[in-house]
Coordinates of C-alpha atoms and ligand atoms in Angstrom, one line a residue:
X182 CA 0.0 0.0 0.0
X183 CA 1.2 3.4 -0.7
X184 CA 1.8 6.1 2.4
X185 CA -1.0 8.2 1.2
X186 CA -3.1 5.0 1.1
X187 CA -2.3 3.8 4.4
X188 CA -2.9 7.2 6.1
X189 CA -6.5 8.0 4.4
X190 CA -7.6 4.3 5.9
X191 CA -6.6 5.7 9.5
X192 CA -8.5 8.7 8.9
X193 CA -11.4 6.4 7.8
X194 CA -11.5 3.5 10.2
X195 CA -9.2 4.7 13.4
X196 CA -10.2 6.8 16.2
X197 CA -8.4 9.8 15.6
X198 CA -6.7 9.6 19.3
X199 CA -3.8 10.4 18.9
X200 CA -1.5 13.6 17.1
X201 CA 0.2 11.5 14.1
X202 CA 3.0 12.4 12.0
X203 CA 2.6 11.5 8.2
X204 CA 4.9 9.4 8.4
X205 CA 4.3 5.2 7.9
X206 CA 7.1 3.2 9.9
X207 CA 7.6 0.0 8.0
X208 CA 11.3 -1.1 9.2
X209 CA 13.1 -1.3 12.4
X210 CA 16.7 -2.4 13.2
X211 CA 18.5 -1.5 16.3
X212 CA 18.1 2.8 16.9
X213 CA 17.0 3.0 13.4
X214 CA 13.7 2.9 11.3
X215 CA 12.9 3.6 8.0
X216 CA 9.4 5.2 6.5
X217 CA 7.7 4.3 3.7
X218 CA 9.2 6.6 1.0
X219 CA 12.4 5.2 2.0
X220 CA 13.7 7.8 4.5
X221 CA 15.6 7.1 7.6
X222 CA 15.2 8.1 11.1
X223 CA 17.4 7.8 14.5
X224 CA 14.9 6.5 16.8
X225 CA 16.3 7.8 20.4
X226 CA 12.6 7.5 21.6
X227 CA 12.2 3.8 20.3
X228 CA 8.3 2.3 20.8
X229 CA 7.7 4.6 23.3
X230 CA 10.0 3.1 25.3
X231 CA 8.9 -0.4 25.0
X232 CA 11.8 -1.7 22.6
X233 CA 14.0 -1.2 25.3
X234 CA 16.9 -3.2 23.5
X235 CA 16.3 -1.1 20.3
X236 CA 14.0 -2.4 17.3
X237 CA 13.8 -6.5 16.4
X238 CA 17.0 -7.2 18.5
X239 CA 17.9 -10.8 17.0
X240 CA 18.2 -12.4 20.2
X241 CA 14.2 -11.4 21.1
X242 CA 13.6 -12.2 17.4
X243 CA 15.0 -15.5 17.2
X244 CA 12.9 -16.3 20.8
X245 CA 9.7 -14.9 19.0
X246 CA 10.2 -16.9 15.8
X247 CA 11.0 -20.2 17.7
X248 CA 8.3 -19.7 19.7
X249 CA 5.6 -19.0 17.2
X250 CA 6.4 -21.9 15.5
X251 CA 5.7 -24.0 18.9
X252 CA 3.0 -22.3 20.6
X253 CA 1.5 -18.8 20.6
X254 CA -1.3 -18.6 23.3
X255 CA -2.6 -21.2 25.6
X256 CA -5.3 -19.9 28.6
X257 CA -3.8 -19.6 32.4
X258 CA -5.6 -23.0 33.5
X259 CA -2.8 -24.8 31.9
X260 CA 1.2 -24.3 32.7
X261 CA 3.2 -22.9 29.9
X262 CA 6.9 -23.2 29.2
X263 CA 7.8 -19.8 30.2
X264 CA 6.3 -18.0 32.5
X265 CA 7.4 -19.5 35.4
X266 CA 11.2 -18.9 34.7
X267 CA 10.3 -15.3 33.6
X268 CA 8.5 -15.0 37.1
X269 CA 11.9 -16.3 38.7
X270 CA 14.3 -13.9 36.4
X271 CA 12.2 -10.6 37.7
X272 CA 11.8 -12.1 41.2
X273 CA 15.5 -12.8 41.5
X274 CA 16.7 -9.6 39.5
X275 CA 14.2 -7.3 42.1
X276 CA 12.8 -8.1 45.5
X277 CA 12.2 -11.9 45.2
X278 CA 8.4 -10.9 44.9
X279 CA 5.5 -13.0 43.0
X280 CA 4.7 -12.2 39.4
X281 CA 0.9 -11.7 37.7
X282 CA 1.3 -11.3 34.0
X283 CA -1.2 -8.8 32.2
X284 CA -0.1 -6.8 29.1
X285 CA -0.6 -2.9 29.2
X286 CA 0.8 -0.5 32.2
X287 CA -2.6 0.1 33.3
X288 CA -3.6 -3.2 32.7
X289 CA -1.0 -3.4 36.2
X290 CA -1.2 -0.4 37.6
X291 CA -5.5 -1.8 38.1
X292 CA -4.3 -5.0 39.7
X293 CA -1.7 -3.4 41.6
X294 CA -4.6 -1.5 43.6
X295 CA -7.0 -4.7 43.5
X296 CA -3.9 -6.5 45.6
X297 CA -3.3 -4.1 47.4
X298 CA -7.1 -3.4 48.6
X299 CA -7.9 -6.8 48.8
X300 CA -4.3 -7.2 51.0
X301 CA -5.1 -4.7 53.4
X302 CA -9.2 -5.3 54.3
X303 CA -11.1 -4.7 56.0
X304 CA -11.2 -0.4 55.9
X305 CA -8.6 0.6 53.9
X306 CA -8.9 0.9 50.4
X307 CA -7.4 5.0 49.8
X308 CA -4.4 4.9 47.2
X309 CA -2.3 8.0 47.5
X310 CA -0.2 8.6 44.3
X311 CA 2.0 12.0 43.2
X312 CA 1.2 15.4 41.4
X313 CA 2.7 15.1 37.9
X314 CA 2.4 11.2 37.8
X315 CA 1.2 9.3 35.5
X316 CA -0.3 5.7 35.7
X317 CA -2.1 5.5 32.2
X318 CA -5.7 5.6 30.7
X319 CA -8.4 3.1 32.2
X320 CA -10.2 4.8 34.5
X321 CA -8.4 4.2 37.9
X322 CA -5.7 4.9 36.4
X323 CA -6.4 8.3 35.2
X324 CA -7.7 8.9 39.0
X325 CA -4.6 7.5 40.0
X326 CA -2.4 10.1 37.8
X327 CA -2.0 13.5 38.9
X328 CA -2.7 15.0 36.9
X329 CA -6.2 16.9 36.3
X330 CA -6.2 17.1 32.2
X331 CA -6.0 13.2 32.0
X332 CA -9.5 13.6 34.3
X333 CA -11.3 16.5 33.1
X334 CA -14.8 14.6 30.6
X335 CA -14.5 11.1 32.8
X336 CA -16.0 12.2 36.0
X337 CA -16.7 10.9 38.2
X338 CA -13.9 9.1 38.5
X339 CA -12.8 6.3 40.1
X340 CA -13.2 6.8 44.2
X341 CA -10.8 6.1 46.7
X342 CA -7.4 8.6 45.1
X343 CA -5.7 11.5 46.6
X344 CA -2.6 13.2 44.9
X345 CA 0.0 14.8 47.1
X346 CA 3.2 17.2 45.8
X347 CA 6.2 14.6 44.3
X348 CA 9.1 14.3 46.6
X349 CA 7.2 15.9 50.1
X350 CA 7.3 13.3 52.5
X351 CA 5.4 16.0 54.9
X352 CA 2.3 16.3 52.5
X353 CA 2.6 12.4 52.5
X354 CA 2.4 11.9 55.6
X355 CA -0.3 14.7 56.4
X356 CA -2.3 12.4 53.5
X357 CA -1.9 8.8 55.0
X358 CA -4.5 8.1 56.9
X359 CA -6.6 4.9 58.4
X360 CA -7.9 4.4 55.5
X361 CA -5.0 4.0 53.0
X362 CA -4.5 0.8 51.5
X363 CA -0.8 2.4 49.6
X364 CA 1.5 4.8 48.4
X365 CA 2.1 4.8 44.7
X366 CA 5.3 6.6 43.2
X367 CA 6.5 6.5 40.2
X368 CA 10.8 6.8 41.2
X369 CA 11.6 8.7 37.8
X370 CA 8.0 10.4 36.6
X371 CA 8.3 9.6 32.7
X372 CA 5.6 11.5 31.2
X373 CA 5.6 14.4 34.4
X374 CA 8.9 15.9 32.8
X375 CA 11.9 13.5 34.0
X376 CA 11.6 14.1 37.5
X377 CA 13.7 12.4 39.7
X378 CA 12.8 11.2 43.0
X379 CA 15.4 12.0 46.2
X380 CA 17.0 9.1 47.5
X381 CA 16.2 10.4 51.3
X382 CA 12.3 11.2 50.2
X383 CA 12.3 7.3 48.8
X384 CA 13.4 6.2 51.8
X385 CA 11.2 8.0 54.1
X386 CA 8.3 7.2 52.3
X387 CA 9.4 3.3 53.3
X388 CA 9.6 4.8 56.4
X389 CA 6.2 6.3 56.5
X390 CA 4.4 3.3 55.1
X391 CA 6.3 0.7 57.3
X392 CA 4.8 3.2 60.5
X393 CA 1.1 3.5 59.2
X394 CA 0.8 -0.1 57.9
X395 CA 0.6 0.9 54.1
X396 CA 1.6 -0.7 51.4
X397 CA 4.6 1.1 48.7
X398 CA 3.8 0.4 45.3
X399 CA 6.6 1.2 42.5
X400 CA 5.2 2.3 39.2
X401 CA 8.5 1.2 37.3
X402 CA 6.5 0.7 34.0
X403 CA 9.0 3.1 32.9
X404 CA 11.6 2.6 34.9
X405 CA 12.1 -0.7 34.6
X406 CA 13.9 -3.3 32.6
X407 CA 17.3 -1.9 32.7
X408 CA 17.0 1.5 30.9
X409 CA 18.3 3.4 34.1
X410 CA 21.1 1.1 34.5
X411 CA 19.7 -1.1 36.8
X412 CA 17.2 -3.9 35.9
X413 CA 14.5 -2.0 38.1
X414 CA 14.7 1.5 39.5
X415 CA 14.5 0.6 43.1
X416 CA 18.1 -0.6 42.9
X417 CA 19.5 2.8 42.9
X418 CA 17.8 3.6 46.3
X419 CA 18.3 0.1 48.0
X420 CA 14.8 0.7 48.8
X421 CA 11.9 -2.2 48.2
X422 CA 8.3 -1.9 47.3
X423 CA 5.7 -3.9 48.5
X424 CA 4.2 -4.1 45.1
X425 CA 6.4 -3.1 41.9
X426 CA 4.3 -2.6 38.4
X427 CA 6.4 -3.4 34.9
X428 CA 5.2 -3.4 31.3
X429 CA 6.9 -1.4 28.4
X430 CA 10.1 -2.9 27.9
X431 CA 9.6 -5.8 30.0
X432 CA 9.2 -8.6 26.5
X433 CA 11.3 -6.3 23.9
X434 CA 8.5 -4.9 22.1
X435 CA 5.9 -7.4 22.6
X436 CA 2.5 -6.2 24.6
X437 CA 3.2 -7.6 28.2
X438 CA 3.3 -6.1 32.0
X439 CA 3.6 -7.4 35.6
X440 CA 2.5 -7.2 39.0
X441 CA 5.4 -8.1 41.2
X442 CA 4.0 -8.4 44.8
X443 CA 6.0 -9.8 48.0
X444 CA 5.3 -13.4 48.4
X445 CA 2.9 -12.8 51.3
X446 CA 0.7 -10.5 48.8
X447 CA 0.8 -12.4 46.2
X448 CA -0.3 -15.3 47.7
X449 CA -3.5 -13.8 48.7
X450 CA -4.7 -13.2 45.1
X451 CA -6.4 -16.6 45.0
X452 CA -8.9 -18.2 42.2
X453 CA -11.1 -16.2 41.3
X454 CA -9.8 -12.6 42.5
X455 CA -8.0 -11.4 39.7
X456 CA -7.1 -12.6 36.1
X457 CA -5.8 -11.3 32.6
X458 CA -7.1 -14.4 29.6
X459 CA -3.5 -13.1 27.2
X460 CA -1.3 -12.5 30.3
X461 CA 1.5 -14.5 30.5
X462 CA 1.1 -15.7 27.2
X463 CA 4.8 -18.4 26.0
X464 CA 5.2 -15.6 23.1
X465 CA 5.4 -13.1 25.2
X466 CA 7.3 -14.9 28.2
X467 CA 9.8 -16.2 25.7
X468 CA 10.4 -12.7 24.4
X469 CA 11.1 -11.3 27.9
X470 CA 13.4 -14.3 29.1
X471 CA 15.3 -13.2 25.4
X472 CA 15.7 -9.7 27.0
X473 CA 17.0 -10.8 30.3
X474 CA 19.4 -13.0 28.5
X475 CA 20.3 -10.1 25.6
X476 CA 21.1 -7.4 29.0
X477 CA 23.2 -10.3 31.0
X478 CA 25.1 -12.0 28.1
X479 CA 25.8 -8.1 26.4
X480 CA 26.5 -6.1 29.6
X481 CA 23.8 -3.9 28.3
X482 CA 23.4 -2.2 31.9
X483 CA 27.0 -0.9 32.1
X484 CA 26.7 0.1 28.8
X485 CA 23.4 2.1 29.9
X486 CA 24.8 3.9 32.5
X487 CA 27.9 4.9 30.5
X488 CA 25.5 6.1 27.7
X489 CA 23.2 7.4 29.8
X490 CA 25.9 9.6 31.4
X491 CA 27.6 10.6 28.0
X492 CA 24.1 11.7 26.8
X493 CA 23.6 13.8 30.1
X494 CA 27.2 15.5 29.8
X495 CA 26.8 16.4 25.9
X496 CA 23.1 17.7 26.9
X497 CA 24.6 20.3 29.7
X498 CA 27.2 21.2 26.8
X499 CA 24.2 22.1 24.3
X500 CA 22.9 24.1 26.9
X501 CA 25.9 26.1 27.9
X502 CA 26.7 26.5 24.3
X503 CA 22.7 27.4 23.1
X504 CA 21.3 28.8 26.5
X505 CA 18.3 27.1 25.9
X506 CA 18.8 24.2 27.9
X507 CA 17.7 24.9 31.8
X508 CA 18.3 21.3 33.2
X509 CA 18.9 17.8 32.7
X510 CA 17.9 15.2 34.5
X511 CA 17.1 11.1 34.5
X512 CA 19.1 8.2 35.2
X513 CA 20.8 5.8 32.7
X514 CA 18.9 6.5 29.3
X515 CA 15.7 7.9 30.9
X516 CA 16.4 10.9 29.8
X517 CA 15.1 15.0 29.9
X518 CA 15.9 18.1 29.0
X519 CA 14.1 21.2 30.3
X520 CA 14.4 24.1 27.9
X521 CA 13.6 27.7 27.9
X522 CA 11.1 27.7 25.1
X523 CA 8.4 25.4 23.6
X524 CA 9.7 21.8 22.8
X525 CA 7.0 20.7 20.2
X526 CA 8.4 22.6 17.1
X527 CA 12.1 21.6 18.1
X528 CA 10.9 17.5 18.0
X529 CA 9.1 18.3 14.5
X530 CA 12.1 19.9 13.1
X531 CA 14.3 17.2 14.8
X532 CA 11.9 14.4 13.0
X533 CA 11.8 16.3 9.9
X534 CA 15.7 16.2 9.7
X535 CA 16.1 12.3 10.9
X536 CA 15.6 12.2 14.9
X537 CA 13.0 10.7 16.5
X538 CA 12.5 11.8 20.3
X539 CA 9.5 13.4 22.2
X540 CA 8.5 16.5 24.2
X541 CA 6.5 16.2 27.1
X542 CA 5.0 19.1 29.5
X543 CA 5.8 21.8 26.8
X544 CA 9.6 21.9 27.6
X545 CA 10.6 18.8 28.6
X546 CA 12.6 17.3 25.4
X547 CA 13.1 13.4 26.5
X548 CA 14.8 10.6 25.4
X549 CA 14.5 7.0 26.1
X550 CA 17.0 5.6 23.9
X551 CA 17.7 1.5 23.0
X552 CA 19.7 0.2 25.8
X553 CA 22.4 -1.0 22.6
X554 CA 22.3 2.5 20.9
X555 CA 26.1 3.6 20.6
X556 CA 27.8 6.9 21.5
X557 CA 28.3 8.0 18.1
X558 CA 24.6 7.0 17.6
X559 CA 23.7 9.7 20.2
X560 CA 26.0 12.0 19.0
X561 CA 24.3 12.1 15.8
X562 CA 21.5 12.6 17.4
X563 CA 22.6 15.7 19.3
X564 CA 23.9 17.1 16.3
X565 CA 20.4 17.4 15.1
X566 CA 18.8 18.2 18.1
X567 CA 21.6 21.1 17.9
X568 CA 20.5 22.6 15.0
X569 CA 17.0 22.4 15.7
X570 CA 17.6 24.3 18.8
X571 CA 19.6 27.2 16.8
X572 CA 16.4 27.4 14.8
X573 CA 13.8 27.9 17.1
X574 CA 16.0 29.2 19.8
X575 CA 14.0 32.7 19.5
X576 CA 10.4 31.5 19.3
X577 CA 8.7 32.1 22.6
Ligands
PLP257 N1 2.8 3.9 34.3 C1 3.8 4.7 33.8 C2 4.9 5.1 34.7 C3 3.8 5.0 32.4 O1 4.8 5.7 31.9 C4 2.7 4.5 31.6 C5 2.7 4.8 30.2 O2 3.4 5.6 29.7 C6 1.7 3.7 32.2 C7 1.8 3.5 33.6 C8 0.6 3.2 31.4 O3 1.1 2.2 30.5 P1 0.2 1.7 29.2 O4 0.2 2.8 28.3 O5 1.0 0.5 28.8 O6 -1.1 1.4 29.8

């Protein structure tokens, strides 16, 4: 089909959610994807961030096409090859918790506050979650996510949510009360700008919920699967949740998420109180033990954190050098930079001229590059970005 074709049948048959760029991805291979006229992009925002180790890595190909050969989807009544060991690779990489498998961050983010209600009964049932989070789009999710432009036409919303400040462990505390079930924090907030959380805030939040008998859930659907240089997030505070929720890059591209609960949690969820009929599927399981293997056998979380900090240092140089950058922030290749003027045009202009990366909260130019992208990969990038700076470096 030609682009043109394959756009008009979008504008004909798909709800027009989202703001698309004409442009028709057809081909993906490590930080690179090509359109459909032939053109070439850097992707240094790759799937969202759900192909974590770059577009079709061979090593989660080759576990995809073995698998699909063997056995694509059988129903969670009957053992599977997989998902036991995948279970056993997060457990043993993280806090030695219990796996569900679902497939979308929300899709976990939902059970998450199921287990953690259903854990804490009778009377508690609050979940008390951050200002600038976000937790994604079902609808205790959006009441979970702080942020009001997610809520405003869904009313009423999903009962039982407060939002508190990020990183005040006084307005947390002044918000837990007998009646919260958990704490939900996101430890890098994606989609709020790149905010990172302090390392004595993390820690006094276990505090707080170890006093008050609540529950800390990690939203590391963002966070996790290596791309800030440690498998999960949580590592880099030596701090453990009570529940953790994973998804984007978790299977290398493939639709998949977790609920990782501590084993006294998780084995409360008996038959009958939660279930997901695709979770857990051997295609997706296979894929993610393929990651696991690709970040162990390849040192891919050194690599992130030397990449990571290579990107940070040539960002703070674009910004002495432009003035346009006021901050950087993230950890590994999670990824922002705060500018003085509008990101928006700058992405387009970068996207025009071969980069892929995104903007979020007006100013906040992020990147979540592939954990094998190179240096001179990201120089490239930065080159672009560069230019695309100088051009709009007036607008307002
Ligand atoms: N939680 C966090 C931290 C996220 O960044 C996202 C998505 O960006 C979600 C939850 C929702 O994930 P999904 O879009 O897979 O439902």
């Amino acid at each position: 089909m030609k682009t043109r074709q394959i756009i008009d049948s979008y504008e004909k048959h798909v709800v027009p959610n989202y703001t698309r760029n004409d442009v028709v991805i057809i081909k993906g291979e490590g930080s690179r994807v090509r359109d459909s006229e032939g053109r070439t992009y850097l992707d240094l925002f790759p799937g969202w961030g759900c192909d974590g180790l770059g577009h079709c890595h061979p090593k989660v190909v080759k576990a995809v096409k073995r698998q699909a050969g063997r056995l694509i989807h059988v129903a969670n009544n009957y053992y599977n090859e997989w998902q036991g060991e995948l279970a056993r690779l997060i457990s043993a990489n993280s806090f030695g918790g219990k796996c569900f498998f679902c497939n979308s961050g929300a899709e976990a983010i939902e059970g998450a506050v199921k287990f953690a209600r259903i854990f804490t009964r009778p009377g508690r049932y609050k979940v008390l979650t951050m200002l600038d989070s976000f937790h994604g789009r079902t609808l205790a999710a959006i009441t979970a996510t702080g942020q009001d432009k997610y809520h405003k036409g869904f009313e009423p919303l999903s009962p039982g949510f407060a939002h508190v400040p990020f990183n005040d462990i006084d307005a947390a505390a002044r918000a837990v009360d007998g009646e919260t079930c958990a704490v939900m924090l996101e430890l890098i907030q994606g989609e709020g700008g790149v905010n990172v959380a302090d390392e004595s805030y993390v820690a006094k939040l276990r505090d707080l919920c170890d006093g008050r008998d609540v529950l800390l859930i990690f939203d590391e659907v963002q966070t996790g699967g290596g791309r800030t240089g440690e498998y999960f997030a949580h590592k880099l505070y030596g701090v453990e949740p009570d529940i953790m929720t994973l998804a984007k890059a978790l299977a290398g591209g493939l639709a998949m998420s977790a609920i990782v609960a501590r084993p006294d949690i998780g084995d409360a969820i008996v038959p009958g109180l939660h279930a997901s009929t695709f979770g857990g599927n051997p295609l997706a399981c296979a894929a993610a033990i393929a990651v696991f293997e690709a970040v162990e056998e390849d040192g891919l979380l050194e690599r992130t954190r030397a990449a990571g900090k290579h990107l940070r240092d040539k960002l703070r140089e674009l910004g002495r050098e432009t003035g346009l950058i006021k901050e950087v922030r993230g950890r590994g290749l999670m990824v922002g930079a705060e500018l003085t003027v509008p990101g928006a045009p700058i992405v387009k202009t970068c996207m025009e001229n071969g980069l892929l990366i995104n903007c979020t909260h007006d100013t906040v130019i992020r990147f979540l590059p592939s954990m094998t992208v190179t240096e001179s990969e990201l120089d490239e990038g930065l080159a672009i970005l560069r230019d695309a700076l100088k051009t709009h470096g007036g607008e307002k």
